[in-house]
mmCIF file with all atom_site columns, C-alpha atoms in Angstrom:
data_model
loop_
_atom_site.group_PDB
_atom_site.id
_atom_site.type_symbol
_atom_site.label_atom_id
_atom_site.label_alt_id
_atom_site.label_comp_id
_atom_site.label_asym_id
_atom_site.label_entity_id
_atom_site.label_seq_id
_atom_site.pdbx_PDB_ins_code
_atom_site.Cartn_x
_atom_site.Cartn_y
_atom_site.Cartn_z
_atom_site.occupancy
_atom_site.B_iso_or_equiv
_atom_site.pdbx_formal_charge
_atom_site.auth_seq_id
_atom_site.auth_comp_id
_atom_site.auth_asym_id
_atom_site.auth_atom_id
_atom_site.pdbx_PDB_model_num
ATOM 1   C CA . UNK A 1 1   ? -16.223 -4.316  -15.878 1.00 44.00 ? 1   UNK A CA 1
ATOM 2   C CA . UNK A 1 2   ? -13.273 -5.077  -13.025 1.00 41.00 ? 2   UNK A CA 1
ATOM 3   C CA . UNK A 1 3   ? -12.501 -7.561  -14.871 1.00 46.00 ? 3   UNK A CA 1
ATOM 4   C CA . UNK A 1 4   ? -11.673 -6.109  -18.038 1.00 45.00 ? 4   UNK A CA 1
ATOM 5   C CA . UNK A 1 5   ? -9.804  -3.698  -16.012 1.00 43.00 ? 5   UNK A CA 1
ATOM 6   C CA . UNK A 1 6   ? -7.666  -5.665  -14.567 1.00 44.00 ? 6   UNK A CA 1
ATOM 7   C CA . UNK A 1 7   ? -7.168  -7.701  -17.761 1.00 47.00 ? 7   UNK A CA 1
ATOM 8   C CA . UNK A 1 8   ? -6.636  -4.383  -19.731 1.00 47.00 ? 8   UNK A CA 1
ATOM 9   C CA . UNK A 1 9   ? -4.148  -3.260  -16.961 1.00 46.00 ? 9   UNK A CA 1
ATOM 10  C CA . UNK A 1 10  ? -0.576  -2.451  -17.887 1.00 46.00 ? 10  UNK A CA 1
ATOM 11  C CA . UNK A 1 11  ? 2.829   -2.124  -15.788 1.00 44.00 ? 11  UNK A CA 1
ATOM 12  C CA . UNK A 1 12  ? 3.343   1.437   -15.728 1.00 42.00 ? 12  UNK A CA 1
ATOM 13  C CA . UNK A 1 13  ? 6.885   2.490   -16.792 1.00 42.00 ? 13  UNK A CA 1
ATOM 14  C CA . UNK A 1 14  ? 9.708   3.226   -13.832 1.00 40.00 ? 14  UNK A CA 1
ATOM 15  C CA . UNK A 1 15  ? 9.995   7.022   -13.479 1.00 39.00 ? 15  UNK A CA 1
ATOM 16  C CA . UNK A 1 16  ? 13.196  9.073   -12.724 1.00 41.00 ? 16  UNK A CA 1
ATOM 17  C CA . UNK A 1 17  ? 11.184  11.152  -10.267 1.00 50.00 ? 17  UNK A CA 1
ATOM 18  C CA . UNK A 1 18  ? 12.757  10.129  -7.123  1.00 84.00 ? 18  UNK A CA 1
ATOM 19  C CA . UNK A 1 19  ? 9.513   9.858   -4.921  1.00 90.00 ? 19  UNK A CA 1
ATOM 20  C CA . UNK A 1 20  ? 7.545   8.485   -8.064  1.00 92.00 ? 20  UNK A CA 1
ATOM 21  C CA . UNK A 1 21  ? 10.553  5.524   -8.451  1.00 92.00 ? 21  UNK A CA 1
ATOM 22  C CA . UNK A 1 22  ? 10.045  5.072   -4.317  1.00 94.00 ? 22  UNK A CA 1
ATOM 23  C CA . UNK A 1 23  ? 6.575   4.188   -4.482  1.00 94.00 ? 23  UNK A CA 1
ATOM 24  C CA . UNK A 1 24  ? 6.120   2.106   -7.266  1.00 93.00 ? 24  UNK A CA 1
ATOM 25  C CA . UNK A 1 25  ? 8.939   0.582   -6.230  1.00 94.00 ? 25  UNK A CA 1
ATOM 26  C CA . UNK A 1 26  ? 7.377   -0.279  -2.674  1.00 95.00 ? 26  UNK A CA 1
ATOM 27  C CA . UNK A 1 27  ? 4.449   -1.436  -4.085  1.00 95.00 ? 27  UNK A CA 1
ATOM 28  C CA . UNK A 1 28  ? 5.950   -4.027  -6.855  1.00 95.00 ? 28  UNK A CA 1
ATOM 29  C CA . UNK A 1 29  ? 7.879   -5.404  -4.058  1.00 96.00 ? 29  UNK A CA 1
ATOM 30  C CA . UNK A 1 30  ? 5.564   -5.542  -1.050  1.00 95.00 ? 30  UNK A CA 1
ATOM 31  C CA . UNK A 1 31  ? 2.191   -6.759  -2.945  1.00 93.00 ? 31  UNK A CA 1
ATOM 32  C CA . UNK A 1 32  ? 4.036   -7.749  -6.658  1.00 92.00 ? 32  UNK A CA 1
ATOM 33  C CA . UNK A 1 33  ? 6.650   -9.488  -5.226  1.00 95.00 ? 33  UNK A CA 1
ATOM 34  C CA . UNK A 1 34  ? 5.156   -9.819  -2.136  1.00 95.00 ? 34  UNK A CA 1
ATOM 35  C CA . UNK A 1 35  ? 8.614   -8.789  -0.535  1.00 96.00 ? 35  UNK A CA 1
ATOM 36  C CA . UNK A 1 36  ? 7.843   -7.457  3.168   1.00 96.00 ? 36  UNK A CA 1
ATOM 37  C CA . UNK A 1 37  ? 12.030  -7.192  3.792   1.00 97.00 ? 37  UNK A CA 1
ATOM 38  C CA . UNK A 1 38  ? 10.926  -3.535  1.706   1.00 97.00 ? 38  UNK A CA 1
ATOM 39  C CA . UNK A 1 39  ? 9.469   -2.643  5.363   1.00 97.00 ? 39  UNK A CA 1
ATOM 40  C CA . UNK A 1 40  ? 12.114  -2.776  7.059   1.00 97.00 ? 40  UNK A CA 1
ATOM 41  C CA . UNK A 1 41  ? 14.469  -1.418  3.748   1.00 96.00 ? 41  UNK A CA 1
ATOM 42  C CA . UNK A 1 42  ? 12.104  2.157   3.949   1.00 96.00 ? 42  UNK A CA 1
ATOM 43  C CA . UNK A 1 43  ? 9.815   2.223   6.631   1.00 96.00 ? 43  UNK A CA 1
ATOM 44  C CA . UNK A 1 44  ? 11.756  3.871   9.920   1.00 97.00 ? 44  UNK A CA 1
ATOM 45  C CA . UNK A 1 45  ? 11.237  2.376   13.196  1.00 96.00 ? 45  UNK A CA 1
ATOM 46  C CA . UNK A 1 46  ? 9.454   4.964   14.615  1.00 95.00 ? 46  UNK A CA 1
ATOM 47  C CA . UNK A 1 47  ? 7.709   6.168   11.696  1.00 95.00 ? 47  UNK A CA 1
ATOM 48  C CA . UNK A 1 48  ? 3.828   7.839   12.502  1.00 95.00 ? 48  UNK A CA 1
ATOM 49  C CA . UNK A 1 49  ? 1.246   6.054   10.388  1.00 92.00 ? 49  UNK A CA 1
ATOM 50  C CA . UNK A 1 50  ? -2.127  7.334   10.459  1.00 90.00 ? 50  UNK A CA 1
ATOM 51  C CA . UNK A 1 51  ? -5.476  5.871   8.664   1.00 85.00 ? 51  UNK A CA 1
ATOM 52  C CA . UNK A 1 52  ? -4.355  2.029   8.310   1.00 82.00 ? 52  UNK A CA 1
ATOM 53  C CA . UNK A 1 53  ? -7.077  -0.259  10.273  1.00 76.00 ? 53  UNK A CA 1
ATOM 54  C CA . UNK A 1 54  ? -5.448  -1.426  13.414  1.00 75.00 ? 54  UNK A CA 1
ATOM 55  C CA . UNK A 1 55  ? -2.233  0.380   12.915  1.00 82.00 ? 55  UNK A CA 1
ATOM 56  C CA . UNK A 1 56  ? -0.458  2.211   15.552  1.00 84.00 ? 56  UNK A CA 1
ATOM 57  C CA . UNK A 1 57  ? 3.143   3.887   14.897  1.00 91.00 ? 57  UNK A CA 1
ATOM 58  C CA . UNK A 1 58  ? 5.940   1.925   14.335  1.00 92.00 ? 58  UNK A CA 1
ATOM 59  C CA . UNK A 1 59  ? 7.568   -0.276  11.651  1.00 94.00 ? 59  UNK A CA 1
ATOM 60  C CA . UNK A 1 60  ? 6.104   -3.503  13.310  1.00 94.00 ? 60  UNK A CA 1
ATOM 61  C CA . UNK A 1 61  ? 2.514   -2.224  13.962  1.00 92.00 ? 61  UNK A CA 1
ATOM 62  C CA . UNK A 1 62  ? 2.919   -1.954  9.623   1.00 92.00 ? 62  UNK A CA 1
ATOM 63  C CA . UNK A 1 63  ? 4.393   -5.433  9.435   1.00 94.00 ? 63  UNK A CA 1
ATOM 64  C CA . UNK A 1 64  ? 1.011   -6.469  11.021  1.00 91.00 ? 64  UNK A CA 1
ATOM 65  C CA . UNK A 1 65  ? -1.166  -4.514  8.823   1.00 89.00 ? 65  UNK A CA 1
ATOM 66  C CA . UNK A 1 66  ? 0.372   -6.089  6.004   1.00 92.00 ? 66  UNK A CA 1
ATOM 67  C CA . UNK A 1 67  ? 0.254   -9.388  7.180   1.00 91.00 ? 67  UNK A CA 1
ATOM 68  C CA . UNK A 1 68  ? -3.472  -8.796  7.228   1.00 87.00 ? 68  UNK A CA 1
ATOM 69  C CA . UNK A 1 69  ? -3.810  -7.206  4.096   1.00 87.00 ? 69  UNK A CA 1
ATOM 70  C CA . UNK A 1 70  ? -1.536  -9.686  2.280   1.00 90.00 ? 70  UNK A CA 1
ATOM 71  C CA . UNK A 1 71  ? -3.732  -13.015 3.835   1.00 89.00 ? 71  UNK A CA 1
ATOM 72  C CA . UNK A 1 72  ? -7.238  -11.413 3.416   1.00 86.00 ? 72  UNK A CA 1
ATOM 73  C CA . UNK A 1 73  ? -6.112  -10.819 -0.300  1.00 89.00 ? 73  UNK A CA 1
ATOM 74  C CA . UNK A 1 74  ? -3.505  -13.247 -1.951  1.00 92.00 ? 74  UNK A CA 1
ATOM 75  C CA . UNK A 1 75  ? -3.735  -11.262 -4.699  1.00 93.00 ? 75  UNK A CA 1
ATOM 76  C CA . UNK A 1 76  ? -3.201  -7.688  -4.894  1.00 93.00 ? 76  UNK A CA 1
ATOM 77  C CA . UNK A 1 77  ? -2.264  -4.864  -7.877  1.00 94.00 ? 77  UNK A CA 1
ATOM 78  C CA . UNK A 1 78  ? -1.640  -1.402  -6.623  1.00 94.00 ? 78  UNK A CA 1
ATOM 79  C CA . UNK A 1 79  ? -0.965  1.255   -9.595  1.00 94.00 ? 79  UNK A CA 1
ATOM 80  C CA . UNK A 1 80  ? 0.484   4.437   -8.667  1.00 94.00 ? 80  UNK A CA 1
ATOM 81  C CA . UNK A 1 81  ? -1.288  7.127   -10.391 1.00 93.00 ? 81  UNK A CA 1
ATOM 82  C CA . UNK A 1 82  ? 0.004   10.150  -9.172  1.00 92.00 ? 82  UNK A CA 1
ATOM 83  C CA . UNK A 1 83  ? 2.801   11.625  -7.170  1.00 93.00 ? 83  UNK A CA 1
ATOM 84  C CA . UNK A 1 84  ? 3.815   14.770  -6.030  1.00 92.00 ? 84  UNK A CA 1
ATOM 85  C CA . UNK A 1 85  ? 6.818   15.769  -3.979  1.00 92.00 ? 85  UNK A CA 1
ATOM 86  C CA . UNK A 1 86  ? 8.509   18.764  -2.353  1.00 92.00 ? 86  UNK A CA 1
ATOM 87  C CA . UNK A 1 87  ? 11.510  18.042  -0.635  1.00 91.00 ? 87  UNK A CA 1
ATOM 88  C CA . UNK A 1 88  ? 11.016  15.202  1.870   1.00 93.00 ? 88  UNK A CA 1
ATOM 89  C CA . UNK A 1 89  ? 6.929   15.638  1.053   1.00 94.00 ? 89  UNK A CA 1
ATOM 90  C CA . UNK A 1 90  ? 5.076   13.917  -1.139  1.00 94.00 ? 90  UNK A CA 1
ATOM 91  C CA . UNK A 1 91  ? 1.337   13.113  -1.927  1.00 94.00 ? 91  UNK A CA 1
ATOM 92  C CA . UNK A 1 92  ? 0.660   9.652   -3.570  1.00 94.00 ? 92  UNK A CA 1
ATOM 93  C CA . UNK A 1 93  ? -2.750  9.229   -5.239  1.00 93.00 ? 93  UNK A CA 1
ATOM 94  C CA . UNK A 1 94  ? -3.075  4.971   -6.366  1.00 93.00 ? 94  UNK A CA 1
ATOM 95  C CA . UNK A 1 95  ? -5.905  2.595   -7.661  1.00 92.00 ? 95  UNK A CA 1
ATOM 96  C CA . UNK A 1 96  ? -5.541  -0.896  -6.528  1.00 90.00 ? 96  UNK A CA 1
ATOM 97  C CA . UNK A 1 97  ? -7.408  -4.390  -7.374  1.00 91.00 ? 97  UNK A CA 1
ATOM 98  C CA . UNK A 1 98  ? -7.602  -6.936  -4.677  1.00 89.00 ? 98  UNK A CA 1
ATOM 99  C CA . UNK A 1 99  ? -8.773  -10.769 -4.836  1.00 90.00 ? 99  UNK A CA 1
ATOM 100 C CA . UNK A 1 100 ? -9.977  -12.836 -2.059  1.00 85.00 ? 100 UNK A CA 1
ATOM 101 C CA . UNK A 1 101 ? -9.446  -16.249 -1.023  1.00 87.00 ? 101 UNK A CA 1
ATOM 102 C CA . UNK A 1 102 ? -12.867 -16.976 -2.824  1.00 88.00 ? 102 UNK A CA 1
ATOM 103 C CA . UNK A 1 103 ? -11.535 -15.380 -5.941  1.00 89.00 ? 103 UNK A CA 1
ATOM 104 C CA . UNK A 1 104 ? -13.951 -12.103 -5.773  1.00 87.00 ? 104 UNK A CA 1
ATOM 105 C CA . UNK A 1 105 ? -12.285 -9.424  -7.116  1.00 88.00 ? 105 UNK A CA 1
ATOM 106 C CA . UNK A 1 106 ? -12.096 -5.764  -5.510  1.00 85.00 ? 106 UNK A CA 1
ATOM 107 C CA . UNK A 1 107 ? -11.485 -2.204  -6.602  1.00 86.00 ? 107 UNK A CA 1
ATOM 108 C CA . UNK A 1 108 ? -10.265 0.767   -5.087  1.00 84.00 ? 108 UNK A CA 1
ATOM 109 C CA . UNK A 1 109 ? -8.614  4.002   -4.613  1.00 86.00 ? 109 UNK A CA 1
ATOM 110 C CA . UNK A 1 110 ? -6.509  5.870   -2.382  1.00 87.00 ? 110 UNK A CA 1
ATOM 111 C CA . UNK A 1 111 ? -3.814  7.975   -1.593  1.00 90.00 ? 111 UNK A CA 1
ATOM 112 C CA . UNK A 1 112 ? -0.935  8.874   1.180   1.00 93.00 ? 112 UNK A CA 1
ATOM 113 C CA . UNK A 1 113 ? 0.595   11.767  2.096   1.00 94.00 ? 113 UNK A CA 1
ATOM 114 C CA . UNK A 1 114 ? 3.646   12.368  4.215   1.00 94.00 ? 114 UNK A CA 1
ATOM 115 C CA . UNK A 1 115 ? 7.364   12.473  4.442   1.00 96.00 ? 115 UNK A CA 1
ATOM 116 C CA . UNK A 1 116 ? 10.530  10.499  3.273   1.00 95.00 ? 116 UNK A CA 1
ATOM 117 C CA . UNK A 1 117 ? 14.100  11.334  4.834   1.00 94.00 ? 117 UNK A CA 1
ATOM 118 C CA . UNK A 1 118 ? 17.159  9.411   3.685   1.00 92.00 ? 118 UNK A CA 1
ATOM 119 C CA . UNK A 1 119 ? 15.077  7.059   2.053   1.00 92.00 ? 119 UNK A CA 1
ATOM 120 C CA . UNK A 1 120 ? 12.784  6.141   5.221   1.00 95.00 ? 120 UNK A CA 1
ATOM 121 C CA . UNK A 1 121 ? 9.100   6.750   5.359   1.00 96.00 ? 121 UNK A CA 1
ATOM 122 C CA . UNK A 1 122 ? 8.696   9.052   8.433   1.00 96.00 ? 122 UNK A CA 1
ATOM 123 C CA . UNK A 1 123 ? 5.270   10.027  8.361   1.00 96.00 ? 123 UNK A CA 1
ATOM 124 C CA . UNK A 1 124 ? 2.235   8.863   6.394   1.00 95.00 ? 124 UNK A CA 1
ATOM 125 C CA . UNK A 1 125 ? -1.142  9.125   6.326   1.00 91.00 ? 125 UNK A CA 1
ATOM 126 C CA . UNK A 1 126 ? -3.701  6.996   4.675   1.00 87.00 ? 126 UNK A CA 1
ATOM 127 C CA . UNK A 1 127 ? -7.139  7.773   2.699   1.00 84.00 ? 127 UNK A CA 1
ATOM 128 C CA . UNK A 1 128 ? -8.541  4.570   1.468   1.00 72.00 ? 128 UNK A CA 1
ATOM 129 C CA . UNK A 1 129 ? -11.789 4.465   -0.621  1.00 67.00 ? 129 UNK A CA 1
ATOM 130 C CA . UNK A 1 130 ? -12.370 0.987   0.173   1.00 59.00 ? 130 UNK A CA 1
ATOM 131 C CA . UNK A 1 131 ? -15.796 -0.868  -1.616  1.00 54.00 ? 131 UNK A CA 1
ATOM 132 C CA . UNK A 1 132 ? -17.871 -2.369  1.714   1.00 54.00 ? 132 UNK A CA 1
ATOM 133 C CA . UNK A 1 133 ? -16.651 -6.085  0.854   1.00 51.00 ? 133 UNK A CA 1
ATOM 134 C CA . UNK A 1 134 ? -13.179 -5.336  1.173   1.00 54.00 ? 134 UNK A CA 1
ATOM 135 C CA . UNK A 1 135 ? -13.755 -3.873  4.353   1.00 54.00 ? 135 UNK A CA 1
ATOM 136 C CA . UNK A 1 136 ? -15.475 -6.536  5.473   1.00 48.00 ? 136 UNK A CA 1
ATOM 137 C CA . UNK A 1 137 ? -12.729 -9.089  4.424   1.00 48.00 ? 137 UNK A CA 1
ATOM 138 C CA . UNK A 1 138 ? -9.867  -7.011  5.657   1.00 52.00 ? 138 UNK A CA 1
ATOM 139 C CA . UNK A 1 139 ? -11.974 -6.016  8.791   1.00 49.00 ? 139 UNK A CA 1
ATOM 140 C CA . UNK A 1 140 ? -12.331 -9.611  9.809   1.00 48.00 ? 140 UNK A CA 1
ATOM 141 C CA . UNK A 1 141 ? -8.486  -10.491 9.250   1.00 46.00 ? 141 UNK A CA 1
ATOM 142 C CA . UNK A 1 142 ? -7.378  -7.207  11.183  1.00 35.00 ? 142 UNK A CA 1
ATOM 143 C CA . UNK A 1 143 ? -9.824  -7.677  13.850  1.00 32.00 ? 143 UNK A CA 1
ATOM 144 C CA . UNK A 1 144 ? -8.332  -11.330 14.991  1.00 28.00 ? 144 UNK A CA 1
ATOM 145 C CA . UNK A 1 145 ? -7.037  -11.975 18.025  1.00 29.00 ? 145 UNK A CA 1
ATOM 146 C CA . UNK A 1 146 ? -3.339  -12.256 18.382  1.00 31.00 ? 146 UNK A CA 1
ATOM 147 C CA . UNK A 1 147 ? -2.579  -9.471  15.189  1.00 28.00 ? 147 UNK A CA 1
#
């Protein structure tokens, strides 16, 4: 069934919504594109992140998590599928598809809430409903020494 799915799935169109455009724009470049110079382009230095394994606050303690993320998974399709804003709030709900090194495929959901000013994330927290083998395989990455 995943993999109809993710066969059946289709690039969503760009959105004038200025949060909307911000995060499917992160998320074509970071894990499309697989572009982490986007970190440092909208993630401030001393932004609070909150629900990311093995993440602290900080720009570089997210340039570690995705490091992790994006060598546990070489492949990896997150769709946004809802956003809300207010001001510098906003409230991201996303479905994502992962692969592994051994080509096993993943599904899941999630969602962020938190704040962008002048184009920075500042705050965000995470709620990821992650199956159990992609927390295993992300688990074991994050979990190495020297990350």
């Amino acid at each position: 069934m995943l993999e109809a799915q993710i066969a059946g799935a289709k690039a969503r169109p760009r959105s004038a919504t200025t949060h909307l455009a911000f995060w499917e724009r992160w998320f074509d470049e970071l894990y499309g594109k697989r572009s982490p110079a986007i970190i440092d382009e909208c993630v401030a230095e001393d932004c609070v992140i909150v629900g990311l394994p093995k993440t602290t606050n900080g720009r570089a303690s997210f340039h570690g998590f995705y490091k992790a993320f994006s060598s546990a998974f070489p492949w990896v399709r997150i769709d946004v599928e809802e956003c809300v804003e207010d001001g510098e709030r906003f409230a991201v709900r996303c479905s994502a598809q992962v692969a592994d090194h051994a080509g096993k495929r993943h599904a899941f959901a999630g969602g962020c809430i938190g704040r962008i000013r002048d184009g920075k994330i500042v705050e965000v927290g995470h709620d990821l409903a992650m199956e159990k083998g992609v927390e295993r395989d992300l688990a074991g990455k994050i979990v190495t020494p020297g990350l």
